[in-house]
């Protein structure tokens, strides 16, 4: 297995934003297109719009949630969010890298930023699901220490929602 590419840090900034901030919109718009392209109406006749509006924006706001965007030279290139799942667990949602900026380690950076913020907010565990037609997401989560809560040998199309968890550990 090859090491992930080194991510240059110049020009990158991590912003904590509200869901309705205009700097979030480009990523959510592209995420909707990607979901519709990959899944169509597999999960719902309303497609991606239903998934992306499933939770009210305030669930991704402090004190129980967060949304981060990574910008490069003022352009939103990656992001993600979490919401409260239970008293000890944050649920990661909307992990995304703009298609023009993939294969640079940005998704790993988003995960690291979200994990650190969840830890600061008092969470001890993370939970997430991804769809069966996102093998790169599945591989990312496995490569970054997440535990699959499903049979890895099973057909992902039959499972539909691939769930993962990770215990958070404070670094000293």
XYZ file of N, CA, C and O in Angstrom:
688
model
N 0.848 -1.182 0.000
C 0.000 0.000 0.000
C 0.890 1.241 0.000
O 1.830 1.331 0.772
N 0.599 2.180 -0.865
C 1.404 3.391 -0.940
C 0.918 4.411 0.074
O -0.259 4.443 0.445
N 1.851 5.234 0.520
C 1.507 6.277 1.485
C 0.667 7.342 0.805
O 0.808 7.575 -0.400
N -0.228 7.983 1.560
C -1.032 9.052 0.956
C -0.125 10.198 0.543
O 0.951 10.392 1.126
N -0.525 10.947 -0.461
C 0.310 12.054 -0.904
C 0.454 13.100 0.195
O -0.425 13.277 1.024
N 1.597 13.753 0.185
C 1.820 14.832 1.140
C 0.977 16.023 0.714
O 0.985 16.408 -0.453
N 0.254 16.569 1.635
C -0.636 17.681 1.351
C 0.067 18.995 1.668
O 0.462 19.220 2.803
N 0.261 19.843 0.672
C 0.867 21.141 0.977
C -0.056 21.945 1.879
O -1.273 21.904 1.732
N 0.524 22.638 2.832
C -0.306 23.395 3.770
C -0.420 24.860 3.386
O -1.287 25.560 3.894
N 0.440 25.346 2.496
C 0.330 26.753 2.105
C -0.925 26.936 1.271
O -1.247 26.122 0.416
N -1.623 27.996 1.542
C -2.850 28.273 0.804
C -4.077 27.577 1.349
O -5.177 27.828 0.881
N -3.913 26.658 2.321
C -5.059 25.951 2.894
C -5.479 26.610 4.199
O -4.639 26.970 5.019
N -6.784 26.736 4.373
C -7.306 27.215 5.651
C -8.510 26.378 6.030
O -9.266 25.935 5.166
N -8.653 26.124 7.316
C -9.778 25.352 7.841
C -10.720 26.334 8.513
O -10.321 27.081 9.408
N -11.957 26.321 8.064
C -12.965 27.240 8.590
C -14.092 26.461 9.235
O -14.549 25.460 8.703
N -14.552 26.934 10.379
C -15.736 26.386 11.022
C -16.895 27.296 10.643
O -16.876 28.495 10.947
N -17.889 26.731 9.945
C -18.956 27.546 9.366
C -20.339 26.994 9.698
O -20.484 25.838 10.078
N -21.334 27.828 9.481
C -22.729 27.390 9.582
C -23.128 26.745 8.255
O -22.580 27.072 7.198
N -24.069 25.833 8.306
C -24.517 25.118 7.109
C -24.999 26.077 6.019
O -24.829 25.797 4.827
N -25.562 27.212 6.402
C -26.100 28.127 5.390
C -25.080 29.160 4.904
O -25.406 30.049 4.123
N -23.828 29.035 5.317
C -22.791 29.946 4.840
C -22.572 29.701 3.342
O -22.497 28.548 2.909
N -22.472 30.743 2.537
C -22.310 30.561 1.094
C -21.043 29.799 0.694
O -20.991 29.209 -0.376
N -20.041 29.741 1.560
C -18.825 28.995 1.239
C -19.032 27.487 1.328
O -18.221 26.716 0.823
N -20.143 27.055 1.934
C -20.478 25.636 2.034
C -21.224 25.175 0.776
O -21.111 24.031 0.355
N -21.961 26.060 0.179
C -22.847 25.730 -0.942
C -22.176 24.991 -2.103
O -22.735 24.006 -2.600
N -20.980 25.401 -2.562
C -20.380 24.688 -3.698
C -20.170 23.197 -3.434
O -20.383 22.361 -4.323
N -19.780 22.855 -2.226
C -19.568 21.450 -1.911
C -20.884 20.694 -1.831
O -21.002 19.584 -2.331
N -21.893 21.289 -1.216
C -23.191 20.615 -1.112
C -23.828 20.445 -2.490
O -24.451 19.419 -2.766
N -23.653 21.443 -3.354
C -24.211 21.331 -4.707
C -23.563 20.187 -5.470
O -24.238 19.394 -6.125
N -22.238 20.092 -5.388
C -21.567 19.006 -6.096
C -21.873 17.658 -5.446
O -22.003 16.645 -6.132
N -22.007 17.644 -4.133
C -22.372 16.409 -3.438
C -23.731 15.911 -3.918
O -23.919 14.713 -4.155
N -24.668 16.805 -4.110
C -25.999 16.419 -4.606
C -25.899 15.797 -5.994
O -26.542 14.767 -6.272
N -25.108 16.377 -6.855
C -24.932 15.819 -8.204
C -24.301 14.432 -8.117
O -24.736 13.489 -8.784
N -23.283 14.305 -7.281
C -22.606 13.008 -7.132
C -23.565 11.955 -6.589
O -23.613 10.839 -7.099
N -24.334 12.283 -5.557
C -25.298 11.321 -5.008
C -26.316 10.913 -6.068
O -26.637 9.735 -6.213
N -26.839 11.884 -6.794
C -27.833 11.562 -7.822
C -27.228 10.700 -8.928
O -27.869 9.781 -9.428
N -25.989 10.986 -9.302
C -25.321 10.218 -10.350
C -25.057 8.790 -9.900
O -25.301 7.839 -10.648
N -24.580 8.633 -8.678
C -24.234 7.290 -8.196
C -25.451 6.473 -7.772
O -25.478 5.261 -7.938
N -26.441 7.139 -7.187
C -27.531 6.401 -6.563
C -28.888 6.578 -7.216
O -29.776 5.757 -7.004
N -29.092 7.651 -7.960
C -30.410 7.883 -8.529
C -31.459 7.854 -7.445
O -31.348 8.533 -6.432
N -32.460 6.999 -7.620
C -33.521 6.897 -6.609
C -33.407 5.606 -5.790
O -34.397 5.104 -5.277
N -32.195 5.076 -5.652
C -31.994 3.842 -4.884
C -32.560 3.957 -3.474
O -33.185 3.033 -2.970
N -32.344 5.091 -2.826
C -32.787 5.263 -1.447
C -34.112 6.002 -1.335
O -34.830 5.859 -0.369
N -34.417 6.838 -2.327
C -35.626 7.653 -2.259
C -35.972 8.161 -3.653
O -35.081 8.430 -4.458
N -37.244 8.328 -3.908
C -37.658 8.874 -5.205
C -37.246 10.336 -5.346
O -37.187 10.868 -6.447
N -36.923 10.984 -4.215
C -36.500 12.384 -4.256
C -34.992 12.526 -4.426
O -34.476 13.634 -4.489
N -34.269 11.412 -4.473
C -32.829 11.445 -4.700
C -32.058 12.154 -3.606
O -32.418 12.135 -2.431
N -30.990 12.807 -4.020
C -30.057 13.442 -3.079
C -30.699 14.547 -2.267
O -30.323 14.769 -1.121
N -31.659 15.242 -2.841
C -32.245 16.373 -2.113
C -32.846 15.933 -0.783
O -32.751 16.653 0.208
N -33.431 14.745 -0.747
C -33.997 14.270 0.515
C -32.902 14.002 1.545
O -33.009 14.401 2.700
N -31.833 13.341 1.114
C -30.730 13.055 2.045
C -30.091 14.336 2.547
O -29.810 14.475 3.731
N -29.852 15.282 1.661
C -29.154 16.500 2.057
C -30.014 17.441 2.895
O -29.484 18.358 3.517
N -31.321 17.208 2.934
C -32.180 18.040 3.781
C -32.774 17.239 4.947
O -33.649 17.722 5.650
N -32.253 16.056 5.161
C -32.771 15.157 6.206
C -32.661 15.755 7.614
O -33.524 15.548 8.460
N -31.591 16.487 7.872
C -31.358 17.035 9.213
C -31.392 18.552 9.162
O -30.845 19.158 8.242
N -31.987 19.181 10.151
C -31.990 20.651 10.173
C -30.567 21.185 10.359
O -29.752 20.565 11.052
N -30.273 22.315 9.745
C -28.911 22.874 9.817
C -28.386 23.065 11.238
O -27.196 22.903 11.485
N -29.275 23.370 12.177
C -28.812 23.617 13.551
C -28.213 22.368 14.205
O -27.482 22.467 15.185
N -28.499 21.176 13.674
C -27.893 19.965 14.232
C -26.383 19.923 13.985
O -25.666 19.182 14.636
N -25.909 20.723 13.027
C -24.486 20.766 12.699
C -23.807 21.995 13.306
O -22.716 22.381 12.892
N -24.458 22.602 14.284
C -23.924 23.801 14.942
C -23.558 23.466 16.384
O -24.051 22.494 16.967
N -22.686 24.288 16.951
C -22.299 24.146 18.363
C -23.541 24.288 19.236
O -24.490 24.950 18.841
N -23.579 23.628 20.350
C -22.467 22.938 20.993
C -22.342 21.458 20.617
O -21.344 20.830 20.932
N -23.337 20.888 19.945
C -23.317 19.442 19.691
C -22.818 19.060 18.308
O -22.537 17.891 18.064
N -22.728 20.005 17.402
C -22.298 19.700 16.050
C -21.258 20.675 15.559
O -20.928 21.651 16.242
N -20.758 20.395 14.381
C -19.776 21.281 13.746
C -19.760 21.011 12.253
O -20.103 19.914 11.803
N -19.368 22.025 11.514
C -19.164 21.895 10.076
C -17.874 22.628 9.747
O -17.675 23.760 10.181
N -16.998 21.941 9.032
C -15.746 22.578 8.632
C -15.618 22.538 7.117
O -16.133 21.638 6.459
N -14.939 23.520 6.614
C -14.609 23.612 5.195
C -13.109 23.857 5.110
O -12.560 24.647 5.889
N -12.471 23.187 4.181
C -11.085 23.510 3.864
C -11.114 24.335 2.592
O -11.730 23.935 1.592
N -10.490 25.493 2.668
C -10.383 26.342 1.492
C -8.927 26.398 1.048
O -8.012 26.356 1.874
N -8.768 26.482 -0.255
C -7.451 26.677 -0.825
C -7.502 27.950 -1.649
O -8.284 28.040 -2.609
N -6.721 28.917 -1.229
C -6.696 30.208 -1.907
C -8.108 30.768 -2.098
O -8.463 31.265 -3.163
N -8.938 30.639 -1.051
C -10.282 31.198 -1.057
C -11.350 30.338 -1.694
O -12.523 30.701 -1.692
N -10.989 29.165 -2.220
C -11.962 28.264 -2.847
C -12.251 27.094 -1.910
O -11.323 26.464 -1.390
N -13.532 26.758 -1.704
C -13.908 25.616 -0.876
C -13.596 24.330 -1.633
O -14.139 24.096 -2.715
N -12.676 23.526 -1.073
C -12.231 22.324 -1.778
C -12.588 21.023 -1.062
O -12.557 19.958 -1.676
N -12.917 21.087 0.220
C -13.286 19.889 0.966
C -14.034 20.313 2.221
O -13.958 21.465 2.638
N -14.731 19.374 2.819
C -15.440 19.701 4.043
C -16.116 18.492 4.641
O -16.051 17.379 4.105
N -16.759 18.728 5.752
C -17.488 17.687 6.441
C -18.121 18.253 7.697
O -17.859 19.392 8.079
N -18.937 17.426 8.315
C -19.677 17.890 9.487
C -19.921 16.726 10.431
O -19.741 15.561 10.077
N -20.337 17.072 11.634
C -20.859 16.057 12.539
C -22.028 16.631 13.312
O -22.194 17.844 13.423
N -22.837 15.713 13.800
C -23.994 16.032 14.623
C -24.008 15.064 15.797
O -23.347 14.030 15.752
N -24.768 15.406 16.807
C -24.869 14.523 17.973
C -25.640 13.268 17.580
O -26.731 13.352 17.018
N -25.073 12.123 17.876
C -25.736 10.835 17.651
C -26.313 10.325 18.964
O -27.447 9.893 19.028
N -25.492 10.387 20.016
C -25.946 10.147 21.388
C -24.990 10.905 22.309
O -24.118 11.627 21.828
N -25.138 10.758 23.601
C -24.357 11.567 24.541
C -22.847 11.435 24.356
O -22.102 12.375 24.620
N -22.382 10.283 23.896
C -20.947 10.036 23.750
C -20.473 9.994 22.304
O -19.271 9.949 22.054
N -21.406 9.984 21.361
C -21.074 9.710 19.969
C -21.495 10.840 19.042
O -22.632 11.299 19.090
N -20.562 11.247 18.189
C -20.868 12.194 17.110
C -21.019 11.393 15.816
O -20.297 10.423 15.592
N -21.966 11.807 14.988
C -22.174 11.160 13.693
C -21.597 12.047 12.596
O -22.016 13.197 12.427
N -20.637 11.516 11.861
C -20.043 12.259 10.753
C -20.993 12.235 9.552
O -21.589 11.217 9.233
N -21.095 13.392 8.902
C -21.965 13.540 7.732
C -21.273 14.468 6.734
O -20.432 15.279 7.102
N -21.663 14.346 5.483
C -21.271 15.297 4.434
C -19.760 15.410 4.236
O -19.264 16.469 3.883
N -19.029 14.325 4.448
C -17.595 14.330 4.174
C -17.447 14.417 2.654
O -17.993 13.592 1.929
N -16.718 15.411 2.193
C -16.700 15.640 0.767
C -15.445 16.355 0.321
O -14.953 17.247 0.999
N -14.924 15.954 -0.834
C -13.833 16.657 -1.500
C -14.309 16.987 -2.907
O -14.830 16.116 -3.610
N -14.139 18.225 -3.296
C -14.517 18.653 -4.643
C -13.805 17.771 -5.660
O -12.631 17.440 -5.497
N -14.498 17.392 -6.718
C -13.946 16.447 -7.698
C -12.631 16.922 -8.316
O -11.785 16.103 -8.674
N -12.421 18.199 -8.435
C -11.183 18.720 -9.019
C -10.008 18.688 -8.041
O -8.877 18.992 -8.433
N -10.274 18.295 -6.791
C -9.223 18.344 -5.766
C -9.015 17.002 -5.065
O -8.433 16.950 -3.980
N -9.463 15.927 -5.670
C -9.324 14.612 -5.048
C -7.911 14.070 -5.217
O -7.142 14.550 -6.031
N -7.603 13.024 -4.412
C -6.307 12.327 -4.446
C -5.170 13.192 -3.920
O -4.033 13.037 -4.326
N -5.494 14.117 -3.014
C -4.472 14.993 -2.430
C -4.407 14.851 -0.913
O -3.669 15.591 -0.270
N -5.196 13.971 -0.331
C -5.196 13.814 1.114
C -6.146 14.748 1.842
O -6.142 14.819 3.065
N -6.979 15.467 1.099
C -7.903 16.416 1.737
C -8.952 15.722 2.599
O -9.304 16.220 3.667
N -9.470 14.589 2.158
C -10.479 13.878 2.956
C -9.880 13.419 4.291
O -10.543 13.498 5.326
N -8.634 12.966 4.263
C -7.963 12.594 5.518
C -7.845 13.806 6.433
O -8.014 13.700 7.642
N -7.545 14.943 5.850
C -7.426 16.176 6.643
C -8.780 16.540 7.245
O -8.860 16.924 8.415
N -9.841 16.426 6.458
C -11.190 16.708 6.965
C -11.502 15.787 8.137
O -11.972 16.238 9.185
N -11.241 14.488 7.980
C -11.498 13.544 9.070
C -10.706 13.919 10.318
O -11.256 13.920 11.422
N -9.438 14.227 10.156
C -8.603 14.587 11.311
C -9.145 15.832 12.013
O -9.200 15.884 13.251
N -9.559 16.821 11.246
C -10.107 18.053 11.833
C -11.414 17.760 12.569
O -11.644 18.262 13.676
N -12.288 16.962 11.964
C -13.568 16.632 12.605
C -13.355 15.788 13.858
O -14.023 15.998 14.872
N -12.428 14.835 13.791
C -12.141 14.011 14.964
C -11.634 14.877 16.120
O -12.071 14.712 17.261
N -10.732 15.792 15.824
C -10.189 16.668 16.868
C -11.277 17.554 17.464
O -11.340 17.744 18.683
N -12.148 18.075 16.616
C -13.222 18.938 17.117
C -14.229 18.140 17.943
O -14.703 18.608 18.984
N -14.553 16.928 17.508
C -15.474 16.083 18.278
C -14.891 15.775 19.651
O -15.609 15.806 20.663
N -13.611 15.516 19.696
C -12.937 15.259 20.971
C -13.009 16.493 21.871
O -13.324 16.383 23.062
N -12.769 17.661 21.300
C -12.865 18.911 22.082
C -14.280 19.114 22.620
O -14.466 19.705 23.678
N -15.285 18.636 21.888
C -16.677 18.795 22.317
C -17.104 17.716 23.309
O -18.257 17.672 23.725
N -16.194 16.818 23.659
C -16.484 15.813 24.677
C -16.949 14.470 24.162
O -17.274 13.584 24.953
N -16.967 14.279 22.865
C -17.358 12.977 22.316
C -16.207 11.989 22.468
O -15.038 12.359 22.383
N -16.558 10.722 22.679
C -15.548 9.675 22.800
C -15.615 8.663 21.661
O -14.775 7.767 21.578
N -16.613 8.826 20.797
C -16.796 7.862 19.716
C -17.385 8.573 18.500
O -18.130 9.548 18.642
N -17.063 8.041 17.319
C -17.652 8.539 16.077
C -18.398 7.416 15.392
O -18.024 6.239 15.500
N -19.430 7.788 14.675
C -20.245 6.850 13.905
C -20.491 7.506 12.555
O -20.624 8.732 12.458
N -20.564 6.687 11.511
C -20.915 7.217 10.199
C -21.437 6.095 9.331
O -21.228 4.919 9.615
N -22.137 6.484 8.286
C -22.528 5.533 7.250
C -22.138 6.123 5.903
O -22.081 7.342 5.731
N -21.860 5.239 4.979
C -21.643 5.637 3.597
C -22.424 4.673 2.725
O -22.874 3.626 3.193
N -22.597 5.040 1.495
C -23.388 4.215 0.587
C -22.574 3.124 -0.076
O -21.343 3.166 -0.097
N -23.266 2.155 -0.660
C -22.586 0.999 -1.261
C -21.827 1.330 -2.545
O -20.992 0.549 -2.971
N -22.083 2.474 -3.131
C -21.438 2.830 -4.396
C -20.352 3.892 -4.206
O -20.056 4.657 -5.117
N -19.769 3.897 -3.030
C -18.678 4.824 -2.735
C -17.487 4.034 -2.171
O -17.128 4.174 -1.009
N -16.868 3.201 -3.003
C -15.762 2.375 -2.502
C -14.586 3.196 -2.002
O -13.887 2.775 -1.075
N -14.374 4.387 -2.566
C -13.266 5.214 -2.086
C -13.521 5.688 -0.662
O -12.593 5.778 0.141
N -14.774 5.951 -0.307
C -15.104 6.339 1.070
C -14.894 5.145 2.005
O -14.285 5.284 3.075
N -15.382 4.010 1.607
C -15.196 2.787 2.403
C -13.706 2.566 2.670
O -13.303 2.321 3.806
N -12.894 2.666 1.641
C -11.457 2.447 1.792
C -10.811 3.500 2.682
O -9.922 3.188 3.483
N -11.240 4.748 2.557
C -10.717 5.811 3.403
C -10.989 5.516 4.872
O -10.093 5.615 5.718
N -12.214 5.158 5.195
C -12.561 4.919 6.596
C -11.791 3.727 7.161
O -11.292 3.780 8.283
N -11.660 2.674 6.382
C -10.887 1.521 6.850
C -9.415 1.897 7.043
O -8.790 1.477 8.014
N -8.868 2.702 6.145
C -7.459 3.088 6.218
C -7.156 4.064 7.350
O -6.004 4.202 7.750
N -8.183 4.719 7.876
C -7.969 5.710 8.930
C -8.461 5.234 10.301
O -8.719 6.049 11.184
N -8.596 3.922 10.453
C -8.856 3.368 11.778
C -10.308 3.173 12.156
O -10.604 2.889 13.319
N -11.225 3.312 11.209
C -12.627 3.073 11.507
C -12.917 1.578 11.426
O -12.328 0.865 10.614
N -13.820 1.114 12.268
C -14.222 -0.284 12.298
C -15.508 -0.446 11.512
O -16.483 0.268 11.756
N -15.503 -1.371 10.570
C -16.718 -1.665 9.808
C -17.705 -2.383 10.720
O -17.346 -3.338 11.404
N -18.939 -1.920 10.715
C -20.007 -2.543 11.508
C -20.884 -3.418 10.613
O -22.075 -3.568 10.855
N -20.265 -3.967 9.585
C -20.954 -4.824 8.630
C -19.940 -5.857 8.144
O -18.729 -5.719 8.363
N -20.417 -6.870 7.479
C -19.560 -7.922 6.940
C -18.854 -7.394 5.697
O -19.494 -7.127 4.681
N -17.538 -7.229 5.770
C -16.773 -6.704 4.653
C -16.832 -7.593 3.415
O -16.605 -7.130 2.304
N -17.140 -8.873 3.600
C -17.220 -9.802 2.474
C -18.588 -9.774 1.793
O -18.745 -10.307 0.700
N -19.569 -9.157 2.424
C -20.929 -9.118 1.866
C -21.007 -8.132 0.699
O -20.188 -7.221 0.569
N -22.001 -8.307 -0.127
C -22.247 -7.406 -1.257
C -22.748 -6.070 -0.706
O -23.804 -6.004 -0.071
N -21.992 -4.974 -0.928
C -22.407 -3.665 -0.404
C -23.801 -3.243 -0.875
O -24.524 -2.573 -0.140
N -24.191 -3.644 -2.066
C -25.519 -3.283 -2.585
C -26.626 -3.897 -1.740
O -27.703 -3.323 -1.626
N -26.359 -5.049 -1.151
C -27.364 -5.688 -0.291
C -27.408 -5.041 1.086
O -28.444 -5.009 1.725
N -26.276 -4.515 1.543
C -26.216 -3.874 2.860
C -26.841 -2.484 2.800
O -27.508 -2.048 3.707
N -26.594 -1.770 1.722
C -27.064 -0.405 1.445
C -26.357 0.665 2.269
O -25.711 1.524 1.732
N -26.470 0.652 3.590
C -25.833 1.666 4.440
C -24.656 1.014 5.158
O -24.850 0.209 6.060
N -23.436 1.367 4.745
C -22.236 0.783 5.315
C -21.834 1.605 6.544
O -21.400 2.747 6.415
N -22.019 1.025 7.715
C -21.778 1.745 8.970
C -20.368 1.474 9.490
O -19.834 0.369 9.359
N -19.791 2.523 10.082
C -18.456 2.471 10.662
C -18.479 3.170 12.010
O -19.304 4.062 12.237
N -17.530 2.810 12.877
C -17.363 3.525 14.135
C -15.869 3.652 14.443
O -15.045 2.925 13.888
N -15.566 4.578 15.330
C -14.185 4.775 15.757
C -14.198 5.346 17.163
O -14.936 6.297 17.427
N -13.392 4.769 18.031
C -13.215 5.339 19.366
C -12.205 6.468 19.259
O -11.167 6.339 18.608
N -12.523 7.581 19.902
C -11.615 8.732 19.906
C -10.698 8.641 21.106
O -11.127 8.317 22.213
N -9.445 8.944 20.878
C -8.444 8.906 21.927
C -7.745 10.259 21.946
O -7.279 10.729 20.913
N -7.680 10.854 23.127
C -6.977 12.140 23.264
C -5.474 11.902 23.150
O -4.936 10.974 23.763
N -4.807 12.715 22.343
C -3.353 12.638 22.203
C -2.706 13.585 23.197
O -3.157 14.702 23.376
N -1.668 13.118 23.840
C -0.995 13.956 24.840
C 0.213 14.593 24.262
O 0.860 14.201 23.405
